[in-house]
CSV table of C-alpha atoms and ligand atoms in Angstrom, one decimal:
chain,number,residue,atom,x,y,z
B,1,MET,CA,17.8,-0.6,-21.4
B,2,THR,CA,16.4,1.4,-18.5
B,3,ARG,CA,14.9,-0.6,-15.8
B,4,ARG,CA,11.3,0.2,-15.0
B,5,ILE,CA,10.2,0.5,-11.4
B,6,ASP,CA,6.4,0.7,-11.0
B,7,ILE,CA,5.0,2.9,-8.3
B,8,VAL,CA,1.7,2.0,-6.6
B,9,GLU,CA,0.2,5.2,-5.3
B,10,VAL,CA,-1.4,4.5,-2.0
B,11,GLY,CA,-2.2,8.1,-0.9
B,12,PRO,CA,-6.0,7.9,-1.4
B,13,ARG,CA,-6.2,4.8,0.9
B,14,ASP,CA,-3.3,4.4,3.2
B,15,GLY,CA,-2.7,8.1,3.2
B,16,LEU,CA,-6.2,9.4,3.9
B,17,GLN,CA,-7.3,6.6,6.2
B,18,ASN,CA,-5.3,8.0,9.1
B,19,ASP,CA,-5.0,11.7,8.2
B,20,PRO,CA,-6.6,14.2,10.6
B,21,ALA,CA,-8.3,15.9,7.7
B,22,ASN,CA,-11.7,14.7,6.5
B,23,LEU,CA,-11.8,14.9,2.7
B,24,THR,CA,-15.1,14.8,0.9
B,25,THR,CA,-15.7,12.2,-1.7
B,26,SER,CA,-15.3,14.8,-4.4
B,27,GLN,CA,-12.0,15.9,-2.9
B,28,LYS,CA,-10.8,12.3,-2.9
B,29,LEU,CA,-11.8,12.0,-6.5
B,30,GLU,CA,-9.9,15.2,-7.4
B,31,LEU,CA,-6.8,13.8,-5.7
B,32,ILE,CA,-7.2,10.6,-7.7
B,33,GLU,CA,-7.6,12.6,-10.9
B,34,ARG,CA,-4.5,14.7,-10.1
B,35,LEU,CA,-2.5,11.6,-9.4
B,36,THR,CA,-3.6,10.1,-12.7
B,37,ALA,CA,-2.4,13.2,-14.4
B,38,CYS,CA,1.0,12.6,-12.8
B,39,GLY,CA,1.3,9.3,-14.7
B,40,VAL,CA,0.2,6.9,-11.9
B,41,LYS,CA,-1.0,3.6,-13.4
B,42,ARG,CA,-1.8,1.7,-10.3
B,43,MET,CA,-3.5,3.3,-7.3
B,44,GLU,CA,-5.1,2.1,-4.0
B,45,SER,CA,-8.3,4.1,-4.3
B,46,GLY,CA,-10.2,2.9,-1.3
B,47,SER,CA,-10.8,0.1,1.2
B,48,PHE,CA,-13.8,-2.0,2.0
B,49,VAL,CA,-13.5,-2.4,5.7
B,50,SER,CA,-15.8,-1.7,8.6
B,51,PRO,CA,-16.8,1.9,8.6
B,52,LYS,CA,-16.7,1.8,12.4
B,53,ALA,CA,-13.1,0.6,12.3
B,54,VAL,CA,-11.9,3.1,9.7
B,55,PRO,CA,-14.5,5.9,9.3
B,56,LYS,CA,-12.4,7.8,6.7
B,57,MET,CA,-12.9,5.0,4.2
B,58,ALA,CA,-16.6,4.7,4.7
B,59,ASP,CA,-17.3,6.4,1.3
B,60,SER,CA,-15.1,4.0,-0.7
B,61,ALA,CA,-18.0,2.7,-2.7
B,62,GLU,CA,-18.9,6.2,-3.7
B,63,VAL,CA,-15.3,6.9,-4.6
B,64,PHE,CA,-15.2,3.9,-6.8
B,65,ALA,CA,-18.5,4.8,-8.4
B,66,GLY,CA,-17.2,8.2,-9.2
B,67,LEU,CA,-13.9,7.1,-10.9
B,68,ASP,CA,-13.1,8.1,-14.4
B,69,ARG,CA,-12.7,4.7,-16.0
B,70,SER,CA,-11.6,6.0,-19.3
B,71,LYS,CA,-8.1,6.5,-18.0
B,72,PRO,CA,-5.6,3.6,-18.0
B,73,VAL,CA,-5.3,3.3,-14.3
B,74,ARG,CA,-5.8,0.1,-12.2
B,75,HIS,CA,-7.8,1.1,-9.2
B,76,ILE,CA,-7.0,-1.2,-6.2
B,77,ALA,CA,-9.5,-1.9,-3.4
B,78,LEU,CA,-8.2,-3.1,-0.1
B,79,ALA,CA,-10.2,-5.9,1.7
B,80,LEU,CA,-9.6,-8.0,4.8
B,81,ASN,CA,-12.6,-10.3,5.0
B,82,GLU,CA,-15.3,-11.8,2.8
B,83,LYS,CA,-17.7,-8.9,3.2
B,84,GLY,CA,-15.0,-6.6,2.1
B,85,VAL,CA,-14.1,-8.7,-0.9
B,86,ARG,CA,-17.8,-8.9,-1.9
B,87,ARG,CA,-18.1,-5.1,-1.6
B,88,ALA,CA,-14.9,-4.6,-3.6
B,89,VAL,CA,-16.2,-6.9,-6.4
B,90,ASP,CA,-19.5,-4.9,-6.4
B,91,ALA,CA,-17.6,-1.7,-6.7
B,92,LYS,CA,-15.9,-3.1,-9.8
B,93,ALA,CA,-12.4,-2.8,-8.4
B,94,ASP,CA,-9.7,-3.4,-11.0
B,95,GLU,CA,-7.6,-5.3,-8.4
B,96,ILE,CA,-8.3,-6.5,-4.9
B,97,ASN,CA,-5.5,-6.3,-2.4
B,98,PHE,CA,-6.0,-8.6,0.5
B,99,VAL,CA,-4.3,-7.9,3.8
B,100,LEU,CA,-2.5,-10.7,5.7
B,101,VAL,CA,-0.9,-10.0,9.0
B,102,ALA,CA,2.4,-11.3,10.3
B,103,GLY,CA,1.9,-10.4,14.0
B,104,GLU,CA,-0.6,-11.7,16.6
B,105,GLY,CA,-0.9,-8.4,18.6
B,106,PHE,CA,-1.4,-6.1,15.6
B,107,GLY,CA,-3.6,-8.7,13.9
B,108,LYS,CA,-6.0,-8.8,16.8
B,109,ARG,CA,-6.3,-5.1,17.0
B,110,ASN,CA,-6.3,-4.3,13.3
B,111,GLN,CA,-8.6,-7.0,12.0
B,112,GLY,CA,-9.5,-9.4,14.8
B,113,MET,CA,-7.4,-12.1,13.3
B,114,SER,CA,-4.2,-14.1,14.0
B,115,PRO,CA,-1.7,-14.5,11.2
B,116,GLN,CA,-3.1,-17.9,10.4
B,117,ASP,CA,-6.7,-16.6,10.6
B,118,SER,CA,-5.8,-14.0,8.0
B,119,ALA,CA,-4.4,-16.7,5.7
B,120,ASP,CA,-7.5,-18.9,6.2
B,121,MET,CA,-9.6,-15.9,5.4
B,122,LEU,CA,-7.6,-15.3,2.2
B,123,MET,CA,-8.2,-19.0,1.2
B,124,GLN,CA,-11.9,-18.5,1.7
B,125,CYS,CA,-12.1,-15.3,-0.2
B,126,ALA,CA,-9.7,-16.0,-3.1
B,127,PRO,CA,-12.2,-18.1,-5.2
B,128,LEU,CA,-14.7,-15.1,-5.1
B,129,VAL,CA,-12.1,-12.8,-6.6
B,130,HIS,CA,-10.9,-15.4,-9.2
B,131,GLU,CA,-14.5,-16.0,-10.2
B,132,ALA,CA,-15.1,-12.3,-10.7
B,133,GLY,CA,-12.0,-12.3,-13.0
B,134,ILE,CA,-10.3,-9.6,-10.8
B,135,PRO,CA,-6.5,-9.7,-10.2
B,136,LEU,CA,-5.7,-10.6,-6.6
B,137,SER,CA,-2.7,-9.3,-4.7
B,138,ALA,CA,-1.9,-9.4,-1.0
B,139,THR,CA,0.1,-7.3,1.4
B,140,ILE,CA,1.6,-8.9,4.5
B,141,SER,CA,1.3,-6.2,7.1
B,142,VAL,CA,3.8,-5.7,10.0
B,143,ALA,CA,6.1,-8.0,8.1
B,144,PHE,CA,9.2,-6.4,9.7
B,145,GLY,CA,7.9,-5.9,13.2
B,146,ASP,CA,4.7,-5.7,15.3
B,147,PRO,CA,4.0,-2.7,17.5
B,148,TYR,CA,2.7,-5.0,20.3
B,149,ASP,CA,4.8,-8.2,19.9
B,150,GLY,CA,8.1,-6.9,18.5
B,151,ASP,CA,10.2,-8.8,16.0
B,152,ILE,CA,8.5,-11.2,13.6
B,153,ALA,CA,10.2,-14.7,13.7
B,154,ASP,CA,11.9,-15.9,10.6
B,155,GLY,CA,9.6,-18.1,8.5
B,156,VAL,CA,6.3,-16.4,9.4
B,157,VAL,CA,6.3,-14.0,6.5
B,158,GLY,CA,7.5,-16.8,4.1
B,159,GLY,CA,4.8,-19.1,5.4
B,160,LEU,CA,2.1,-16.5,4.7
B,161,ALA,CA,3.5,-15.8,1.3
B,162,ALA,CA,3.5,-19.5,0.5
B,163,GLN,CA,-0.2,-19.7,1.4
B,164,ALA,CA,-0.9,-16.6,-0.7
B,165,GLN,CA,0.7,-18.3,-3.6
B,166,ARG,CA,-1.4,-21.4,-3.1
B,167,ALA,CA,-4.5,-19.1,-3.1
B,168,GLY,CA,-3.6,-17.8,-6.5
B,169,VAL,CA,-2.3,-14.4,-5.4
B,170,GLY,CA,-0.2,-12.9,-8.2
B,171,GLU,CA,1.8,-10.4,-6.2
B,172,VAL,CA,2.8,-10.2,-2.6
B,173,GLY,CA,3.7,-7.0,-0.9
B,174,LEU,CA,5.8,-6.8,2.3
B,175,GLY,CA,4.4,-4.1,4.5
B,176,ASP,CA,6.4,-2.3,7.1
B,177,THR,CA,3.3,-0.9,8.7
B,178,ILE,CA,5.2,0.8,11.6
B,179,GLY,CA,8.5,1.7,9.9
B,180,VAL,CA,10.9,-0.5,11.7
B,181,ALA,CA,12.6,-2.3,8.8
B,182,ASP,CA,16.3,-1.7,7.9
B,183,PRO,CA,17.9,-2.4,4.5
B,184,TRP,CA,19.5,-5.7,5.7
B,185,LEU,CA,16.3,-7.1,7.1
B,186,VAL,CA,14.6,-6.1,3.9
B,187,GLU,CA,17.1,-8.2,2.0
B,188,ARG,CA,16.6,-11.2,4.3
B,189,ARG,CA,12.8,-11.1,4.2
B,190,LEU,CA,12.8,-10.8,0.5
B,191,GLU,CA,15.1,-13.9,0.2
B,192,GLU,CA,12.8,-15.7,2.6
B,193,VAL,CA,9.7,-15.0,0.5
B,194,GLN,CA,11.4,-15.9,-2.7
B,195,MET,CA,12.3,-19.2,-1.2
B,196,TYR,CA,8.8,-20.0,0.2
B,197,ALA,CA,6.8,-18.5,-2.7
B,198,PRO,CA,8.9,-18.5,-5.8
B,199,ASP,CA,6.1,-17.8,-8.2
B,200,VAL,CA,4.7,-14.5,-6.8
B,201,PHE,CA,5.9,-11.1,-7.9
B,202,LEU,CA,7.1,-9.0,-5.1
B,203,ARG,CA,6.1,-5.5,-4.0
B,204,VAL,CA,7.3,-3.5,-1.0
B,205,HIS,CA,5.4,-1.0,1.2
B,206,PHE,CA,7.5,1.1,3.6
B,207,HIS,CA,6.4,3.7,6.2
B,208,ASP,CA,9.1,6.2,7.0
B,209,THR,CA,8.6,6.3,10.7
B,210,ARG,CA,12.3,6.0,11.7
B,211,ASN,CA,14.0,7.6,8.7
B,212,THR,CA,14.9,4.3,7.0
B,213,GLY,CA,12.1,4.3,4.3
B,214,LEU,CA,14.1,5.4,1.3
B,215,ALA,CA,17.1,3.2,2.3
B,216,ASN,CA,14.7,0.3,2.5
B,217,VAL,CA,13.3,1.1,-1.0
B,218,ALA,CA,16.8,1.1,-2.4
B,219,ALA,CA,17.6,-2.2,-0.8
B,220,ALA,CA,14.4,-3.8,-2.2
B,221,VAL,CA,15.1,-2.5,-5.7
B,222,LYS,CA,18.7,-3.7,-5.5
B,223,ALA,CA,17.3,-7.1,-4.5
B,224,GLY,CA,15.2,-7.2,-7.6
B,225,VAL,CA,11.8,-5.8,-6.6
B,226,ASP,CA,10.1,-3.9,-9.4
B,227,VAL,CA,7.0,-2.5,-7.6
B,228,VAL,CA,7.1,0.0,-4.8
B,229,ASP,CA,4.1,1.5,-2.8
B,230,ALA,CA,4.4,5.2,-2.0
B,231,SER,CA,2.0,8.0,-1.1
B,232,CYS,CA,1.9,11.5,-2.5
B,233,GLY,CA,3.3,13.9,0.1
B,234,GLY,CA,4.3,11.0,2.4
B,235,ILE,CA,0.9,11.1,4.1
B,236,GLY,CA,-0.6,8.2,5.9
B,237,GLY,CA,-0.4,5.6,8.6
B,238,CYS,CA,-2.5,3.0,10.3
B,239,PRO,CA,-5.1,3.8,12.9
B,240,PHE,CA,-4.3,0.6,14.7
B,241,ALA,CA,-0.5,1.2,15.1
B,242,PRO,CA,0.5,3.7,17.8
B,243,GLN,CA,2.8,6.5,16.5
B,244,ALA,CA,2.3,5.4,12.9
B,245,THR,CA,3.5,7.8,10.3
B,246,GLY,CA,3.2,8.1,6.6
B,247,ASN,CA,4.4,6.0,3.7
B,248,VAL,CA,7.6,6.9,1.8
B,249,ALA,CA,6.6,10.0,-0.2
B,250,THR,CA,6.0,9.2,-3.9
B,251,GLU,CA,7.9,12.3,-5.1
B,252,ASP,CA,10.9,11.4,-2.9
B,253,VAL,CA,10.9,7.8,-4.2
B,254,VAL,CA,10.5,8.9,-7.8
B,255,TYR,CA,13.3,11.5,-7.4
B,256,MET,CA,15.7,8.9,-5.9
B,257,LEU,CA,15.0,6.2,-8.5
B,258,GLU,CA,15.1,8.5,-11.5
B,259,ARG,CA,18.3,10.2,-10.3
B,260,ALA,CA,19.7,6.7,-10.2
B,261,GLY,CA,18.6,6.0,-13.8
B,262,PHE,CA,15.4,4.0,-13.3
B,263,ASP,CA,12.2,4.9,-15.1
B,264,THR,CA,9.0,5.3,-13.1
B,265,GLY,CA,6.7,6.8,-15.7
B,266,ILE,CA,5.8,9.5,-13.1
B,267,ASP,CA,6.1,13.2,-13.9
B,268,LEU,CA,8.0,14.4,-10.9
B,269,ASP,CA,7.2,18.1,-11.4
B,270,GLU,CA,3.5,17.3,-11.5
B,271,MET,CA,3.8,15.0,-8.5
B,272,ILE,CA,5.5,17.8,-6.5
B,273,ARG,CA,2.7,20.2,-7.5
B,274,THR,CA,0.1,17.6,-6.5
B,275,ALA,CA,1.8,17.1,-3.1
B,276,ASN,CA,1.8,20.9,-2.6
B,277,TRP,CA,-1.9,21.1,-3.5
B,278,LEU,CA,-2.7,18.2,-1.2
B,279,GLU,CA,-0.9,19.9,1.7
B,280,GLY,CA,-3.3,22.8,1.2
B,281,VAL,CA,-6.3,20.6,1.1
B,282,LEU,CA,-5.3,18.7,4.3
B,283,GLY,CA,-4.5,21.9,6.1
B,284,HIS,CA,-1.3,20.7,7.8
B,285,PRO,CA,2.4,20.2,6.8
B,286,ILE,CA,3.3,17.0,5.0
B,287,ALA,CA,6.4,14.9,5.4
B,288,SER,CA,7.9,14.9,1.9
B,289,SER,CA,11.4,16.3,1.2
B,290,LEU,CA,11.0,17.1,-2.5
B,291,THR,CA,8.2,19.6,-1.8
B,292,LYS,CA,10.6,21.5,0.4
B,293,ALA,CA,13.9,21.2,-1.4
B,294,GLY,CA,12.9,20.8,-5.0
B,295,LYS,CA,14.5,18.4,-7.5
B,296,PHE,CA,18.1,18.4,-8.6
B,297,PRO,CA,19.2,19.4,-11.2
B,298,ALA,CA,16.4,22.0,-11.2
Q,301,COA,N1,-17.2,-3.8,5.4
Q,301,COA,C1,-18.2,-3.2,6.1
Q,301,COA,N2,-18.7,-3.6,7.3
Q,301,COA,C2,-18.1,-4.8,7.7
Q,301,COA,C3,-17.1,-5.4,7.1
Q,301,COA,C4,-16.7,-4.9,5.8
Q,301,COA,N3,-15.7,-5.5,5.1
Q,301,COA,N4,-16.8,-6.5,7.8
Q,301,COA,C5,-17.5,-6.5,8.9
Q,301,COA,N5,-18.3,-5.5,8.8
Q,301,COA,C6,-19.3,-5.1,9.8
Q,301,COA,C7,-20.3,-6.3,10.1
Q,301,COA,O1,-21.4,-6.2,9.1
Q,301,COA,C8,-20.8,-6.0,11.5
Q,301,COA,O2,-21.6,-4.9,11.5
Q,301,COA,P1,-22.8,-4.8,12.6
Q,301,COA,O3,-22.1,-4.6,13.9
Q,301,COA,O4,-23.5,-3.6,12.2
Q,301,COA,O5,-23.5,-6.0,12.6
Q,301,COA,C9,-19.5,-5.5,12.2
Q,301,COA,O6,-18.7,-5.0,11.1
Q,301,COA,C10,-18.7,-6.6,12.8
Q,301,COA,O7,-18.5,-7.7,12.0
Q,301,COA,P2,-17.4,-8.9,12.2
Q,301,COA,O8,-17.5,-9.8,11.1
Q,301,COA,O9,-17.6,-9.4,13.6
Q,301,COA,O10,-16.1,-8.1,12.1
Q,301,COA,P3,-15.0,-7.7,13.2
Q,301,COA,O11,-15.6,-6.9,14.2
Q,301,COA,O12,-14.3,-9.0,13.6
Q,301,COA,O13,-14.1,-6.8,12.3
Q,301,COA,C11,-12.9,-6.2,10.3
Q,301,COA,C12,-13.3,-7.3,11.3
Q,301,COA,C13,-11.8,-6.8,9.4
Q,301,COA,C14,-14.1,-5.9,9.5
Q,301,COA,C15,-12.5,-5.0,11.1
Q,301,COA,O14,-11.6,-5.3,12.0
Q,301,COA,C16,-12.0,-3.9,10.2
Q,301,COA,O15,-12.6,-3.4,9.3
Q,301,COA,N6,-10.7,-3.5,10.3
Q,301,COA,C17,-10.1,-2.5,9.5
Q,301,COA,C18,-8.7,-2.6,9.6
Q,301,COA,C19,-8.0,-1.6,8.6
Q,301,COA,O16,-8.6,-1.2,7.6
Q,301,COA,N7,-6.8,-1.3,8.8
Q,301,COA,C20,-6.0,-0.5,8.0
Q,301,COA,C21,-5.6,-1.2,6.7
Q,301,COA,S1,-4.6,-2.6,7.0
Q,302,ZN,ZN1,0.7,1.1,5.1
């Protein structure tokens, strides 16, 4: 039987939050609609954070209000604190993805929290999400390295994952926010999380800042991870991480996985067309390889 790898499309959130272009709400909704037509079933469609911190996500409530709910897509809202969780519940998010942070330096700048503060905040917010009957996931950001503090000590990510499990989080994503992971570190971190939090499903979130993104995806899939974050066109980055670049491009990940015999449920031709369209809307070149080289065999 073909093994299925699910792609979580993060372009409308991680992608657009840091892009120089300012898309209107209706352009964001068109992107979401086009991604849905590509076969995307789970998508980060916005984030409920401070509009002062991330102005490009200030219209997330309007984006959620404008979604076509007749389509079988799970729209994920990002939240980092109680106000964000309440706003995401009000917006009728299909899933709330809470952001934990593995590094002190990045945590302070990104969300004004230490790693333990972020875990405490999750403990405080989780009951609200459970009460609303909304699936709760969490992403541990800078899980492979912090732009200000360097390497993350062994056990930190596992400890956060264990607290997430206790909070009733169903799936934990390991985020390489600044693109410093390598395939061997990926394997080690995944083993650590499986040991500390054996009951959560795993997801990975790689940025391709140092050309290791696809290798890291391959390592994670080989280690048994079935869910991979990616952004159409490879757009994205974090406003609080210097030199941050985009996520692994969805079309590149889909190409690699399907070429290797996995099923992603994504229409690759349509995803390449969407990335090309997005490049035009953003008005600057995008990082993806498949939009340049095309697929093989053609
Ligand atoms: N949505 C909207 N506004 C929010 C908010 C939220 N989730 N959380 C806080 N605010 C507002 C408060 O209402 C307050 O507004 P005011 O100045 O008009 O009174 C202001 O932000 C400060 O509130 P405070 O609770 O002190 O938050 P903070 O300044 O410690 O900031 C975060 C905490 C998490 C809200 C902020 O750091 C943030 O939004 N970071 C975003 C990081 C991000 O999205 N990174 C990329 C993805 S990981
Ligand atoms: Zn990211």
